[in-house]
Coordinates of C-alpha atoms in Angstrom, one line a residue:
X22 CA 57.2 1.3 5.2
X23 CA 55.2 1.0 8.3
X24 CA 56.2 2.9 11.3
X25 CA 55.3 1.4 14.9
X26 CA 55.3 3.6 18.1
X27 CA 54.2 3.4 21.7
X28 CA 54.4 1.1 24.8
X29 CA 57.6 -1.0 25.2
X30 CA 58.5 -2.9 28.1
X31 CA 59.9 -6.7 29.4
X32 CA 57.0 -9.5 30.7
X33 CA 57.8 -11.4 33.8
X34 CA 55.5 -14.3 32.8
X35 CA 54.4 -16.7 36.1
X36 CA 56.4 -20.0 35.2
X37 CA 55.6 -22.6 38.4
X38 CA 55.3 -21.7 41.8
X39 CA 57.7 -18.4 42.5
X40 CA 59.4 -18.4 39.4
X41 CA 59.1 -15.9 36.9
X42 CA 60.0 -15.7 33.1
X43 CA 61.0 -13.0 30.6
X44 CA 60.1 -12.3 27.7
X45 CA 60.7 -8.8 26.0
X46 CA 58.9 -5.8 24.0
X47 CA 54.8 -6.4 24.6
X48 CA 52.3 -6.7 22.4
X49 CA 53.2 -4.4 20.1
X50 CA 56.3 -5.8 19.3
X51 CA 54.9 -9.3 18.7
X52 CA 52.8 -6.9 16.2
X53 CA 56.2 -5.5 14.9
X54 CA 57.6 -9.1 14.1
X55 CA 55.1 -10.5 12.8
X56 CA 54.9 -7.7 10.3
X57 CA 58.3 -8.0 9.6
X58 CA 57.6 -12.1 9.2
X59 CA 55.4 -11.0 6.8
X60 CA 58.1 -8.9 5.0
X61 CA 57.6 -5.5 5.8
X62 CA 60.2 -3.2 5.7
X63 CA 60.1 -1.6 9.6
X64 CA 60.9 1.1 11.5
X65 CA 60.1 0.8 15.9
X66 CA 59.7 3.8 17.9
X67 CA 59.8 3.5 21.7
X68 CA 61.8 4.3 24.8
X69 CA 63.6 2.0 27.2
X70 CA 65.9 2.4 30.5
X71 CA 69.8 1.7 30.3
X72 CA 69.7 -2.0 31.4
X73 CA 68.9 -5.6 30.5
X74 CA 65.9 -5.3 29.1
X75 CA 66.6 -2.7 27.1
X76 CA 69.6 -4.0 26.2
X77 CA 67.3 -7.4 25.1
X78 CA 64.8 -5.7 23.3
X79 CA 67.3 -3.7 20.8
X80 CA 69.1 -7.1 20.3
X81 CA 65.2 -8.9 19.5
X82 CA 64.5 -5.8 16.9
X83 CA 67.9 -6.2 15.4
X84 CA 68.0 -10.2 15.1
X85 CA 64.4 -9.2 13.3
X86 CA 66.2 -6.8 10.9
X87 CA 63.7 -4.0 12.0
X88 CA 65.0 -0.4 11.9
X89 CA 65.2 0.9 15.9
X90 CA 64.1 3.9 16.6
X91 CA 64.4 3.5 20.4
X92 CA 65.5 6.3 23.2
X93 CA 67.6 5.7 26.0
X94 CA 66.2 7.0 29.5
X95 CA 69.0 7.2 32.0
X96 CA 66.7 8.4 34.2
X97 CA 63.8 5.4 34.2
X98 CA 64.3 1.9 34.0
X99 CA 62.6 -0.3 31.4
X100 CA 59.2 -0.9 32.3
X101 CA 58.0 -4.0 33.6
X102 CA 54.5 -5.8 32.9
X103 CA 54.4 -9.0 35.6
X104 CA 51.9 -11.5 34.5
X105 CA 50.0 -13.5 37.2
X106 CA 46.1 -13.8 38.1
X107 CA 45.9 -10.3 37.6
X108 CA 49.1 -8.4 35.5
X109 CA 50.5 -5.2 37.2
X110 CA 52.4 -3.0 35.0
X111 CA 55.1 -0.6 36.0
X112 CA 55.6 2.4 34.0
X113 CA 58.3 4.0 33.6
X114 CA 61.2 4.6 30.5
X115 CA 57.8 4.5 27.7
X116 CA 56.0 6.4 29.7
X117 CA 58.4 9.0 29.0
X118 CA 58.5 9.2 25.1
X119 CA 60.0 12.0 23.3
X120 CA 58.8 13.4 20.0
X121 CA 61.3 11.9 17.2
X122 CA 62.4 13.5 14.5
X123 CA 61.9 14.0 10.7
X124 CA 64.1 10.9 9.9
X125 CA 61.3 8.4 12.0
X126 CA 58.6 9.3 9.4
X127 CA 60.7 9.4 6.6
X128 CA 59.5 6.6 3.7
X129 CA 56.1 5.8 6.2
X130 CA 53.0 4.5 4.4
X131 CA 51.2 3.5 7.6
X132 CA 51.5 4.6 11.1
X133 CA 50.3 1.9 14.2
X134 CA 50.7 2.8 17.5
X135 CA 49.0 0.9 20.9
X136 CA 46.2 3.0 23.1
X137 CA 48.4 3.0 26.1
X138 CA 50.6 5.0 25.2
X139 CA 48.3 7.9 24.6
X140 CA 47.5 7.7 28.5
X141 CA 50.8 8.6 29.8
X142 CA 52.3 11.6 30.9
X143 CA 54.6 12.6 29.4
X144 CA 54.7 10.4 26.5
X145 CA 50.4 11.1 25.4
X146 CA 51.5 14.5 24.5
X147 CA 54.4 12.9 22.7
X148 CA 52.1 10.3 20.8
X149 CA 49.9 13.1 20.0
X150 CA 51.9 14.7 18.3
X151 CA 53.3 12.0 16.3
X152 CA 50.0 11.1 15.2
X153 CA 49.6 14.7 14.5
X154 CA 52.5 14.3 12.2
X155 CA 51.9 11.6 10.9
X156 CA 48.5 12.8 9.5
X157 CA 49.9 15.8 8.3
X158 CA 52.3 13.6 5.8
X159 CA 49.6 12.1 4.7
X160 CA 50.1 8.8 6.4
X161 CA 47.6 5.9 7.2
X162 CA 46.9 5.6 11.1
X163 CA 46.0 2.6 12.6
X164 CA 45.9 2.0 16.4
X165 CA 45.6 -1.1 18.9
X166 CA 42.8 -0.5 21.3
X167 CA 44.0 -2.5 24.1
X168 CA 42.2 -2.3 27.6
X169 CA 43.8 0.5 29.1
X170 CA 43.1 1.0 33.0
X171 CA 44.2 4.4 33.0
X172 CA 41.5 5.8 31.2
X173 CA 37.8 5.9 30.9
X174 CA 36.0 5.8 27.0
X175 CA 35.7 9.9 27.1
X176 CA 39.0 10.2 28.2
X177 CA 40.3 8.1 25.0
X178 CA 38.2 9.6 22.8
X179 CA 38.8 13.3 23.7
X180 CA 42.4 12.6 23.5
X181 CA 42.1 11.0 20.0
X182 CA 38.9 12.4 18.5
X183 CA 41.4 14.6 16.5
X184 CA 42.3 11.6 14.7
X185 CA 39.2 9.9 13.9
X186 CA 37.9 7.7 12.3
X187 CA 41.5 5.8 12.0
X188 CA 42.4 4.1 9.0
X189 CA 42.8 0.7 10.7
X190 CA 42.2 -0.1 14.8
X191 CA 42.9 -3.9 16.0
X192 CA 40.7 -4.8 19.3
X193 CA 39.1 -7.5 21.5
X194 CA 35.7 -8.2 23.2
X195 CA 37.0 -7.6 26.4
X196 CA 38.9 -4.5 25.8
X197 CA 35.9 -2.7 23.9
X198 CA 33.6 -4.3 26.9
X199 CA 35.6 -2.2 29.4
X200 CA 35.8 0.8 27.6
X201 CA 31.8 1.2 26.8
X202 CA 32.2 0.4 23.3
X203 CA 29.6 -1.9 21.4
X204 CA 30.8 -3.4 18.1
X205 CA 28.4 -1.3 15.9
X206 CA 30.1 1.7 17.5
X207 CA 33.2 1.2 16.3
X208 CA 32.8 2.3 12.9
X209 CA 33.1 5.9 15.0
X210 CA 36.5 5.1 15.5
X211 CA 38.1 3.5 12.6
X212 CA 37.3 2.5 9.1
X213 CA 38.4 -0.6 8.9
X214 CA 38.6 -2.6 12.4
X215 CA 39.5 -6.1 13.1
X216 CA 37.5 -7.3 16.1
X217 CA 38.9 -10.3 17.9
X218 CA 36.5 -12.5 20.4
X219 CA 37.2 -16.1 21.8
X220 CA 39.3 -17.7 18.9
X221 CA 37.3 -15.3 16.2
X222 CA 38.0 -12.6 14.2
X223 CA 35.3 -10.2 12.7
X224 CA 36.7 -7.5 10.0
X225 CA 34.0 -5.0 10.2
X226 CA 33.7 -2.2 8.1
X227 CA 30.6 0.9 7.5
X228 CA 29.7 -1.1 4.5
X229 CA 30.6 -4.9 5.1
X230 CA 31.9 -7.5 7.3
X231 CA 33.7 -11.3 7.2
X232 CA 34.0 -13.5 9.8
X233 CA 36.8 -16.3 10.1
X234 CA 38.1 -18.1 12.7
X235 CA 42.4 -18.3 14.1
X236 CA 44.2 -20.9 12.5
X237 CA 45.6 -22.8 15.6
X238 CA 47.9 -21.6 17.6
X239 CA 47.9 -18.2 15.8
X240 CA 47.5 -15.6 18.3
X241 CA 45.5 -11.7 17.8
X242 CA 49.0 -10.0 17.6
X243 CA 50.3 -12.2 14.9
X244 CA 47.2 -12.1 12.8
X245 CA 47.1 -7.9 13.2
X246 CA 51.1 -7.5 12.6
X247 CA 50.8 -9.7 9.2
X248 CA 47.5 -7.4 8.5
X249 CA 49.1 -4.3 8.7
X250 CA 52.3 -5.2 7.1
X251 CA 50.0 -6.4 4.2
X252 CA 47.8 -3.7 4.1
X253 CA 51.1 -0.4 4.2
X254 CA 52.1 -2.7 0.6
X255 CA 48.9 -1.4 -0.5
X256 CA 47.0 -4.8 -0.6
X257 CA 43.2 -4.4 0.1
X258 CA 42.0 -5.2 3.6
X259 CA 39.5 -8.2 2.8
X260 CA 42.5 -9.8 1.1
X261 CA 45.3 -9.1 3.6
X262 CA 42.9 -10.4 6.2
X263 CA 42.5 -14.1 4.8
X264 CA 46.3 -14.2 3.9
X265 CA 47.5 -13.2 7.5
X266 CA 45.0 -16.4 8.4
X267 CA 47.3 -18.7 6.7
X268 CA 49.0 -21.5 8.4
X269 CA 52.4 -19.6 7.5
X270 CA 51.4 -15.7 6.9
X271 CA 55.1 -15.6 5.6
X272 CA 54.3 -17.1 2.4
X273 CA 52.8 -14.7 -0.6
X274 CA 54.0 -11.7 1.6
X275 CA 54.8 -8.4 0.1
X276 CA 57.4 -6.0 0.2
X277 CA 57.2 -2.3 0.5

């Protein structure tokens, strides 16, 4: 089973002049569907405030058929992301993640979480020791390096360097760009990574690399959700990689 924790929030998306649209969950739950496309069996950790959105995202994760972990904050509403030239993100019911219990890890091959996450107070103490957890069962890690403006590259790495190298780490050009990072680094951090740059994506390893391009209209998210759901069925990553590029990463997919 592959276990997904971390940021969770609803996207006003720009829409015409001074109208706004939702959509609901982020980018790790586009990562968490298209896994589940791909069919793996699911389980969503994250926190959301007693309102709409909430209400919204446990209704997408259920329509899925993925296993919902999610806390209620009555205290914080869900956070928001609004998208526009530049998105502005308010924090506030995932920011404030409590360790789960036993019954979250229970059955977990592979555990993904996002990068933000592990940069919020309360909730990075939380994710730490989840990933703490996680490792001690003997679980996979595997983490979305996103560009996180609340930390700097020592920052990130003190807080994970416990962890490291990862089992598997999805990024982009522009996220390892702001953290410092060049691609030969990143071996540092995981062991397998999947490096996405202008419609590209490179799977680099310490002892090899392949290079392929998106199918069209196949966004990062979609490609690493039908990766990792392939990889937790215990498929290797040079072959989950060109399936999940398929037209329809549905098809072929494997159960766990």
């Amino acid at each position: 089973m592959l276990l997904v924790f971390g940021e969770l929030y609803a996207e006003l998306l720009a829409e015409g002049e001074g109208r706004l649209r939702p959509a609901f969950g982020g980018a790790l739950l586009r990562q968490a569907l298209a896994a589940r496309a791909a069919g793996a069996r699911l389980r969503f950790l994250g926190r959301v405030g007693r309102d709409g959105y909430g209400r919204a995202i446990r209704a997408e994760l259920s329509a899925a058929g993925i296993e919902s972990a999610l806390q209620e904050d009555e205290d914080h509403p869900t956070s928001l992301l609004l998208e526009g030239g530049e998105p502005v993100v308010y924090r506030a019911a995932d920011s404030q993640l409590r360790s789960p219990g036993d019954p979250f890890f229970e059955g977990g091959a592979l555990l993904h979480a996002g990068a933000w996450i592990f940069g919020l107070d309360p909730a990075r103490t939380a994710a730490v020791e989840i990933f703490r957890e996680g490792l001690r069962r003997g679980l996979t890690l595997s983490l979305d390096l996103r560009v996180a403006r609340w930390a700097c590259r020592g920052e990130l790495e003190e807080v994970l360097r416990p962890f490291l190298p990862l089992g598997y780490m999805k990024t982009d050009a522009a996220s390892a760009a702001a953290l410092g990072l060049k691609p030969g680094e990143l071996f540092q951090w995981a062991g397998q990574v999947l490096y996405f740059d202008d419609g590209t994506v490179r799977r680099l390893s310490l002892f090899d690399e392949s290079g392929h391009r998106l199918p069209p209209g196949v966004a990062a998210d979609e490609v690493y959700g039908r990766f990792l759901a392939r990889v937790s069925a215990g498929e290797g990553p040079d072959e989950a990689l060109a399936a999940s590029l398929q037209a329809d990463g549905r098809k072929g997919s494997a159960e766990e």
